[in-house]
Amino acid sequence: MTTTHSVSNQAPPLVDYDVFGADAALREGVERHAAPERRAEIAAELSALGRAAGSAQAQLWGEQANANEPVLRTHDRYGNRIDEVDFHPAWHSLLTRATAAGLTGDAWTRPDGHLRRAAGFMVWSQAESGHGCPVSMTHAAVPALRTDPELAARWVPLLTSRSYEFGLRAPQDKAGCLAGMGMTEKQGGSDVRANTTRAVPLAASGEYLLTGHKWFCSAPMSDVFLVLAQAPGGLSCFVLPRVLPDGSRNTFLVQRLKDKLGNRSNASSEVEFDGTWAQRLGEEGRGVATIIEMVAATRMDCVLGSTSLMRQAVAQATHHAAYRSAFGGLLIDKPLMSQVLADLALESEAATTTALRLAASFDLDTPQERAFRRMAVAVSKYWITKRCPVVAAEALECLGGNGYVEESGLPRLFRESPLNSVWEGSGNVNALDVLRVLAREPQAVEAFTAELRLAEGADPHFDRALKELLAELSGGAAGLELRARWVVERMALLLQGSLLLRYASAAAADAFCASRLGGDWGSTFGTLPSSAAGSLAAIVDRARPRTGATVG
């Protein structure tokens, strides 16, 4: 009997490995920023989460949650309005593990909390990205709620809980709650000051009835939402629960779910308010100022989410190349493929190193660090989220036709990759935010440039690029709008270069600075300078995950 379909020369699945332990840049960054007395404890927790993220079970949950998309049920069988969304059980399994790992609460409840939580978010998001949306918003709602001690006392313990309980019930009857956010409206988008939703005050202090709509409200089955509406005193922030304290449902009309490019597991909706009860958070007319802390935290999560996606894309590409043979040898040993893989690995390591530096800044929380991250989060959000789609596309191509097939997982990564650049302000919105900081917050500019200068003298390409940027910024923000994207890109690359020069291997730092800052780089990945040729194998090997055991 002749076998006509024997399978050979295919890479085994990248499964049953420690996502944290196999990521050298992440592992070393956590050790660098964690307090010495907590390093072993944090690494052990992240390794356990990493093994869960790399398991066959978690990967199956990710596939199932995206293949079985959420379904909106506006009415029950009798015609009563219910406005509920049904999810596949895999969605609930992913959220149960995420909340149990502290991804909604650790940042606010534990020492080195932001570092722990950022690393954990990057690890667990590699199993599935869509459920990261409610995780992120729940985490981010906490600093905004803390502007009102009474509301914070009611909601923060529930939002930072490690218990996930699905279903619409009175908050006081649940062990844990999730939060969402409603800012944008169809006529305004990012221009939230154009919002038309009205907030009419009631007799009771701080209570209002809201009437209007929200054009993009993700995770509508969350327990509570922070929303913006026009009160008599101007645009204000409100806390809007899905279920009222007496157990009755608030008026929260889910009109439809969005049919999105990616992020298919997550329900994003259009909602209507019609006499919907809410409580004011902060002062009337100070809505943007009140909710800005939530926006800053979710922007940070855009950095983490894109970094996670890039890491998983690079892991898949290097893993495939380590097993696939072509033209007489393994792909990973072919000079041109090693060029591509090394270039991708540099992009991923630069993003990871930057993300962890930002997380550490939240933990340190000194005036200098607050000033630094005011600029650094916006700069990094702009650049890292824009690098994600091109990394995902190139990594997909490393698998050839296999990468274009849904079963490889790369198409889902690719569809997800543009999301974080759009969410919480598109590229232009973030670039304009940087210009606003340049014009109005000199302490943030000084703190950011001080961080860059820590690597001064370490590399001629870096020094030359830094000198050019400082000259560009010396005249202030006036007249820079047309060049805003160029300026922000250079700021981001110099931040990454500074961090790699201080913390990465000489080979990685040299190749990054020569290519990204020195101009010895093409327009696609795989065009690193010839000076990096001797380091390509080491850079790729560092990025490649190993299955079957913890790497550490």
JSON list of C-alpha atoms in Angstrom, two decimals, residues 320-459:
[
{"chain": "A", "resi": 320, "resn": "HIS", "atom": "CA", "xyz": [8.22, 28.07, 12.45]},
{"chain": "A", "resi": 321, "resn": "ALA", "atom": "CA", "xyz": [11.62, 28.95, 11.01]},
{"chain": "A", "resi": 322, "resn": "ALA", "atom": "CA", "xyz": [13.39, 26.74, 13.55]},
{"chain": "A", "resi": 323, "resn": "TYR", "atom": "CA", "xyz": [11.57, 23.64, 12.23]},
{"chain": "A", "resi": 324, "resn": "ARG", "atom": "CA", "xyz": [10.84, 24.35, 8.58]},
{"chain": "A", "resi": 325, "resn": "SER", "atom": "CA", "xyz": [13.44, 23.35, 5.97]},
{"chain": "A", "resi": 326, "resn": "ALA", "atom": "CA", "xyz": [13.83, 24.90, 2.53]},
{"chain": "A", "resi": 327, "resn": "PHE", "atom": "CA", "xyz": [16.57, 24.97, -0.07]},
{"chain": "A", "resi": 328, "resn": "GLY", "atom": "CA", "xyz": [18.75, 22.49, 1.78]},
{"chain": "A", "resi": 329, "resn": "GLY", "atom": "CA", "xyz": [18.53, 23.72, 5.37]},
{"chain": "A", "resi": 330, "resn": "LEU", "atom": "CA", "xyz": [16.44, 25.17, 8.18]},
{"chain": "A", "resi": 331, "resn": "LEU", "atom": "CA", "xyz": [14.87, 28.53, 7.45]},
{"chain": "A", "resi": 332, "resn": "ILE", "atom": "CA", "xyz": [16.23, 29.98, 10.66]},
{"chain": "A", "resi": 333, "resn": "ASP", "atom": "CA", "xyz": [19.78, 29.40, 9.38]},
{"chain": "A", "resi": 334, "resn": "LYS", "atom": "CA", "xyz": [19.23, 31.09, 6.03]},
{"chain": "A", "resi": 335, "resn": "PRO", "atom": "CA", "xyz": [20.92, 34.52, 5.96]},
{"chain": "A", "resi": 336, "resn": "LEU", "atom": "CA", "xyz": [18.00, 36.42, 4.49]},
{"chain": "A", "resi": 337, "resn": "MET", "atom": "CA", "xyz": [15.42, 34.84, 6.78]},
{"chain": "A", "resi": 338, "resn": "SER", "atom": "CA", "xyz": [17.64, 35.47, 9.81]},
{"chain": "A", "resi": 339, "resn": "GLN", "atom": "CA", "xyz": [17.76, 39.13, 8.70]},
{"chain": "A", "resi": 340, "resn": "VAL", "atom": "CA", "xyz": [13.99, 39.35, 8.72]},
{"chain": "A", "resi": 341, "resn": "LEU", "atom": "CA", "xyz": [13.58, 37.51, 12.02]},
{"chain": "A", "resi": 342, "resn": "ALA", "atom": "CA", "xyz": [16.27, 39.56, 13.75]},
{"chain": "A", "resi": 343, "resn": "ASP", "atom": "CA", "xyz": [14.70, 42.81, 12.55]},
{"chain": "A", "resi": 344, "resn": "LEU", "atom": "CA", "xyz": [11.31, 41.69, 13.86]},
{"chain": "A", "resi": 345, "resn": "ALA", "atom": "CA", "xyz": [12.89, 40.61, 17.14]},
{"chain": "A", "resi": 346, "resn": "LEU", "atom": "CA", "xyz": [14.45, 44.05, 17.60]},
{"chain": "A", "resi": 347, "resn": "GLU", "atom": "CA", "xyz": [11.06, 45.71, 17.13]},
{"chain": "A", "resi": 348, "resn": "SER", "atom": "CA", "xyz": [9.49, 43.40, 19.69]},
{"chain": "A", "resi": 349, "resn": "GLU", "atom": "CA", "xyz": [12.26, 43.82, 22.25]},
{"chain": "A", "resi": 350, "resn": "ALA", "atom": "CA", "xyz": [12.22, 47.60, 21.89]},
{"chain": "A", "resi": 351, "resn": "ALA", "atom": "CA", "xyz": [8.47, 47.65, 22.51]},
{"chain": "A", "resi": 352, "resn": "THR", "atom": "CA", "xyz": [8.73, 45.31, 25.50]},
{"chain": "A", "resi": 353, "resn": "THR", "atom": "CA", "xyz": [11.54, 47.30, 27.11]},
{"chain": "A", "resi": 354, "resn": "THR", "atom": "CA", "xyz": [9.59, 50.53, 26.64]},
{"chain": "A", "resi": 355, "resn": "ALA", "atom": "CA", "xyz": [6.35, 49.08, 28.00]},
{"chain": "A", "resi": 356, "resn": "LEU", "atom": "CA", "xyz": [8.02, 47.87, 31.19]},
{"chain": "A", "resi": 357, "resn": "ARG", "atom": "CA", "xyz": [9.78, 51.20, 31.71]},
{"chain": "A", "resi": 358, "resn": "LEU", "atom": "CA", "xyz": [6.40, 52.92, 31.51]},
{"chain": "A", "resi": 359, "resn": "ALA", "atom": "CA", "xyz": [4.86, 50.43, 33.95]},
{"chain": "A", "resi": 360, "resn": "ALA", "atom": "CA", "xyz": [7.69, 51.04, 36.41]},
{"chain": "A", "resi": 361, "resn": "SER", "atom": "CA", "xyz": [7.04, 54.77, 36.12]},
{"chain": "A", "resi": 362, "resn": "PHE", "atom": "CA", "xyz": [3.48, 54.25, 37.37]},
{"chain": "A", "resi": 363, "resn": "ASP", "atom": "CA", "xyz": [4.84, 52.36, 40.38]},
{"chain": "A", "resi": 364, "resn": "LEU", "atom": "CA", "xyz": [7.50, 54.96, 41.21]},
{"chain": "A", "resi": 365, "resn": "ASP", "atom": "CA", "xyz": [4.96, 57.78, 40.85]},
{"chain": "A", "resi": 366, "resn": "THR", "atom": "CA", "xyz": [7.27, 60.66, 41.79]},
{"chain": "A", "resi": 367, "resn": "PRO", "atom": "CA", "xyz": [6.73, 64.14, 40.29]},
{"chain": "A", "resi": 368, "resn": "GLN", "atom": "CA", "xyz": [9.58, 63.43, 37.86]},
{"chain": "A", "resi": 369, "resn": "GLU", "atom": "CA", "xyz": [8.08, 60.09, 36.83]},
{"chain": "A", "resi": 370, "resn": "ARG", "atom": "CA", "xyz": [4.61, 61.56, 36.43]},
{"chain": "A", "resi": 371, "resn": "ALA", "atom": "CA", "xyz": [6.03, 64.25, 34.18]},
{"chain": "A", "resi": 372, "resn": "PHE", "atom": "CA", "xyz": [7.99, 61.65, 32.18]},
{"chain": "A", "resi": 373, "resn": "ARG", "atom": "CA", "xyz": [5.04, 59.39, 31.54]},
{"chain": "A", "resi": 374, "resn": "ARG", "atom": "CA", "xyz": [2.76, 62.30, 30.64]},
{"chain": "A", "resi": 375, "resn": "MET", "atom": "CA", "xyz": [4.84, 62.57, 27.49]},
{"chain": "A", "resi": 376, "resn": "ALA", "atom": "CA", "xyz": [6.13, 59.01, 27.19]},
{"chain": "A", "resi": 377, "resn": "VAL", "atom": "CA", "xyz": [2.76, 57.24, 27.20]},
{"chain": "A", "resi": 378, "resn": "ALA", "atom": "CA", "xyz": [1.40, 59.38, 24.35]},
{"chain": "A", "resi": 379, "resn": "VAL", "atom": "CA", "xyz": [4.63, 59.03, 22.34]},
{"chain": "A", "resi": 380, "resn": "SER", "atom": "CA", "xyz": [4.79, 55.25, 22.87]},
{"chain": "A", "resi": 381, "resn": "LYS", "atom": "CA", "xyz": [1.09, 54.74, 22.21]},
{"chain": "A", "resi": 382, "resn": "TYR", "atom": "CA", "xyz": [1.48, 56.49, 18.87]},
{"chain": "A", "resi": 383, "resn": "TRP", "atom": "CA", "xyz": [4.53, 54.54, 17.70]},
{"chain": "A", "resi": 384, "resn": "ILE", "atom": "CA", "xyz": [4.23, 51.04, 19.14]},
{"chain": "A", "resi": 385, "resn": "THR", "atom": "CA", "xyz": [0.60, 50.61, 18.07]},
{"chain": "A", "resi": 386, "resn": "LYS", "atom": "CA", "xyz": [1.56, 51.69, 14.54]},
{"chain": "A", "resi": 387, "resn": "ARG", "atom": "CA", "xyz": [4.41, 49.18, 14.38]},
{"chain": "A", "resi": 388, "resn": "CYS", "atom": "CA", "xyz": [2.12, 46.31, 15.33]},
{"chain": "A", "resi": 389, "resn": "PRO", "atom": "CA", "xyz": [0.35, 45.79, 11.96]},
{"chain": "A", "resi": 390, "resn": "VAL", "atom": "CA", "xyz": [3.59, 45.76, 9.95]},
{"chain": "A", "resi": 391, "resn": "VAL", "atom": "CA", "xyz": [5.19, 43.32, 12.40]},
{"chain": "A", "resi": 392, "resn": "ALA", "atom": "CA", "xyz": [2.14, 41.04, 12.23]},
{"chain": "A", "resi": 393, "resn": "ALA", "atom": "CA", "xyz": [2.11, 41.14, 8.44]},
{"chain": "A", "resi": 394, "resn": "GLU", "atom": "CA", "xyz": [5.82, 40.33, 8.11]},
{"chain": "A", "resi": 395, "resn": "ALA", "atom": "CA", "xyz": [5.62, 37.55, 10.69]},
{"chain": "A", "resi": 396, "resn": "LEU", "atom": "CA", "xyz": [2.68, 36.05, 8.81]},
{"chain": "A", "resi": 397, "resn": "GLU", "atom": "CA", "xyz": [4.76, 36.07, 5.64]},
{"chain": "A", "resi": 398, "resn": "CYS", "atom": "CA", "xyz": [7.54, 34.16, 7.42]},
{"chain": "A", "resi": 399, "resn": "LEU", "atom": "CA", "xyz": [5.14, 31.21, 7.52]},
{"chain": "A", "resi": 400, "resn": "GLY", "atom": "CA", "xyz": [4.39, 31.57, 3.82]},
{"chain": "A", "resi": 401, "resn": "GLY", "atom": "CA", "xyz": [1.05, 30.16, 2.76]},
{"chain": "A", "resi": 402, "resn": "ASN", "atom": "CA", "xyz": [0.69, 28.46, 6.13]},
{"chain": "A", "resi": 403, "resn": "GLY", "atom": "CA", "xyz": [0.57, 31.90, 7.76]},
{"chain": "A", "resi": 404, "resn": "TYR", "atom": "CA", "xyz": [-2.36, 32.96, 5.59]},
{"chain": "A", "resi": 405, "resn": "VAL", "atom": "CA", "xyz": [-4.43, 29.99, 6.75]},
{"chain": "A", "resi": 406, "resn": "GLU", "atom": "CA", "xyz": [-6.77, 30.66, 9.66]},
{"chain": "A", "resi": 407, "resn": "GLU", "atom": "CA", "xyz": [-5.63, 27.61, 11.63]},
{"chain": "A", "resi": 408, "resn": "SER", "atom": "CA", "xyz": [-2.15, 29.10, 12.04]},
{"chain": "A", "resi": 409, "resn": "GLY", "atom": "CA", "xyz": [-3.51, 31.86, 14.28]},
{"chain": "A", "resi": 410, "resn": "LEU", "atom": "CA", "xyz": [-1.61, 34.55, 12.37]},
{"chain": "A", "resi": 411, "resn": "PRO", "atom": "CA", "xyz": [-4.70, 35.88, 10.52]},
{"chain": "A", "resi": 412, "resn": "ARG", "atom": "CA", "xyz": [-6.37, 36.57, 13.87]},
{"chain": "A", "resi": 413, "resn": "LEU", "atom": "CA", "xyz": [-3.25, 38.38, 15.07]},
{"chain": "A", "resi": 414, "resn": "PHE", "atom": "CA", "xyz": [-3.17, 40.39, 11.87]},
{"chain": "A", "resi": 415, "resn": "ARG", "atom": "CA", "xyz": [-6.84, 41.41, 12.11]},
{"chain": "A", "resi": 416, "resn": "GLU", "atom": "CA", "xyz": [-6.30, 42.45, 15.70]},
{"chain": "A", "resi": 417, "resn": "SER", "atom": "CA", "xyz": [-3.12, 44.41, 15.00]},
{"chain": "A", "resi": 418, "resn": "PRO", "atom": "CA", "xyz": [-4.59, 47.81, 13.92]},
{"chain": "A", "resi": 419, "resn": "LEU", "atom": "CA", "xyz": [-6.99, 48.06, 16.85]},
{"chain": "A", "resi": 420, "resn": "ASN", "atom": "CA", "xyz": [-4.82, 49.74, 19.46]},
{"chain": "A", "resi": 421, "resn": "SER", "atom": "CA", "xyz": [-3.76, 52.48, 17.07]},
{"chain": "A", "resi": 422, "resn": "VAL", "atom": "CA", "xyz": [-7.43, 53.42, 16.62]},
{"chain": "A", "resi": 423, "resn": "TRP", "atom": "CA", "xyz": [-8.62, 52.91, 20.21]},
{"chain": "A", "resi": 424, "resn": "GLU", "atom": "CA", "xyz": [-8.16, 55.75, 22.75]},
{"chain": "A", "resi": 425, "resn": "GLY", "atom": "CA", "xyz": [-7.24, 58.28, 20.10]},
{"chain": "A", "resi": 426, "resn": "SER", "atom": "CA", "xyz": [-5.96, 57.59, 16.61]},
{"chain": "A", "resi": 427, "resn": "GLY", "atom": "CA", "xyz": [-2.42, 58.47, 15.53]},
{"chain": "A", "resi": 428, "resn": "ASN", "atom": "CA", "xyz": [-3.30, 62.08, 14.80]},
{"chain": "A", "resi": 429, "resn": "VAL", "atom": "CA", "xyz": [-5.02, 62.53, 18.16]},
{"chain": "A", "resi": 430, "resn": "ASN", "atom": "CA", "xyz": [-1.97, 61.22, 20.01]},
{"chain": "A", "resi": 431, "resn": "ALA", "atom": "CA", "xyz": [0.41, 63.30, 17.91]},
{"chain": "A", "resi": 432, "resn": "LEU", "atom": "CA", "xyz": [-1.62, 66.42, 18.69]},
{"chain": "A", "resi": 433, "resn": "ASP", "atom": "CA", "xyz": [-1.59, 65.47, 22.37]},
{"chain": "A", "resi": 434, "resn": "VAL", "atom": "CA", "xyz": [2.22, 65.41, 22.25]},
{"chain": "A", "resi": 435, "resn": "LEU", "atom": "CA", "xyz": [2.21, 68.89, 20.68]},
{"chain": "A", "resi": 436, "resn": "ARG", "atom": "CA", "xyz": [-0.08, 70.05, 23.49]},
{"chain": "A", "resi": 437, "resn": "VAL", "atom": "CA", "xyz": [2.42, 68.78, 26.06]},
{"chain": "A", "resi": 438, "resn": "LEU", "atom": "CA", "xyz": [5.27, 70.47, 24.21]},
{"chain": "A", "resi": 439, "resn": "ALA", "atom": "CA", "xyz": [3.40, 73.76, 24.30]},
{"chain": "A", "resi": 440, "resn": "ARG", "atom": "CA", "xyz": [1.97, 73.67, 27.83]},
{"chain": "A", "resi": 441, "resn": "GLU", "atom": "CA", "xyz": [3.93, 71.31, 30.07]},
{"chain": "A", "resi": 442, "resn": "PRO", "atom": "CA", "xyz": [7.64, 72.16, 30.11]},
{"chain": "A", "resi": 443, "resn": "GLN", "atom": "CA", "xyz": [8.26, 69.86, 33.07]},
{"chain": "A", "resi": 444, "resn": "ALA", "atom": "CA", "xyz": [7.07, 66.89, 30.99]},
{"chain": "A", "resi": 445, "resn": "VAL", "atom": "CA", "xyz": [9.36, 67.88, 28.13]},
{"chain": "A", "resi": 446, "resn": "GLU", "atom": "CA", "xyz": [12.29, 68.20, 30.52]},
{"chain": "A", "resi": 447, "resn": "ALA", "atom": "CA", "xyz": [11.59, 64.84, 32.16]},
{"chain": "A", "resi": 448, "resn": "PHE", "atom": "CA", "xyz": [11.30, 63.10, 28.79]},
{"chain": "A", "resi": 449, "resn": "THR", "atom": "CA", "xyz": [14.50, 64.57, 27.37]},
{"chain": "A", "resi": 450, "resn": "ALA", "atom": "CA", "xyz": [16.30, 63.78, 30.64]},
{"chain": "A", "resi": 451, "resn": "GLU", "atom": "CA", "xyz": [15.37, 60.11, 30.11]},
{"chain": "A", "resi": 452, "resn": "LEU", "atom": "CA", "xyz": [16.80, 60.22, 26.58]},
{"chain": "A", "resi": 453, "resn": "ARG", "atom": "CA", "xyz": [20.04, 61.85, 27.80]},
{"chain": "A", "resi": 454, "resn": "LEU", "atom": "CA", "xyz": [20.75, 58.92, 30.10]},
{"chain": "A", "resi": 455, "resn": "ALA", "atom": "CA", "xyz": [22.17, 57.12, 27.03]},
{"chain": "A", "resi": 456, "resn": "GLU", "atom": "CA", "xyz": [24.07, 60.11, 25.67]},
{"chain": "A", "resi": 457, "resn": "GLY", "atom": "CA", "xyz": [27.57, 59.21, 24.53]},
{"chain": "A", "resi": 458, "resn": "ALA", "atom": "CA", "xyz": [26.82, 55.50, 24.13]},
{"chain": "A", "resi": 459, "resn": "ASP", "atom": "CA", "xyz": [26.25, 55.47, 20.37]}
]
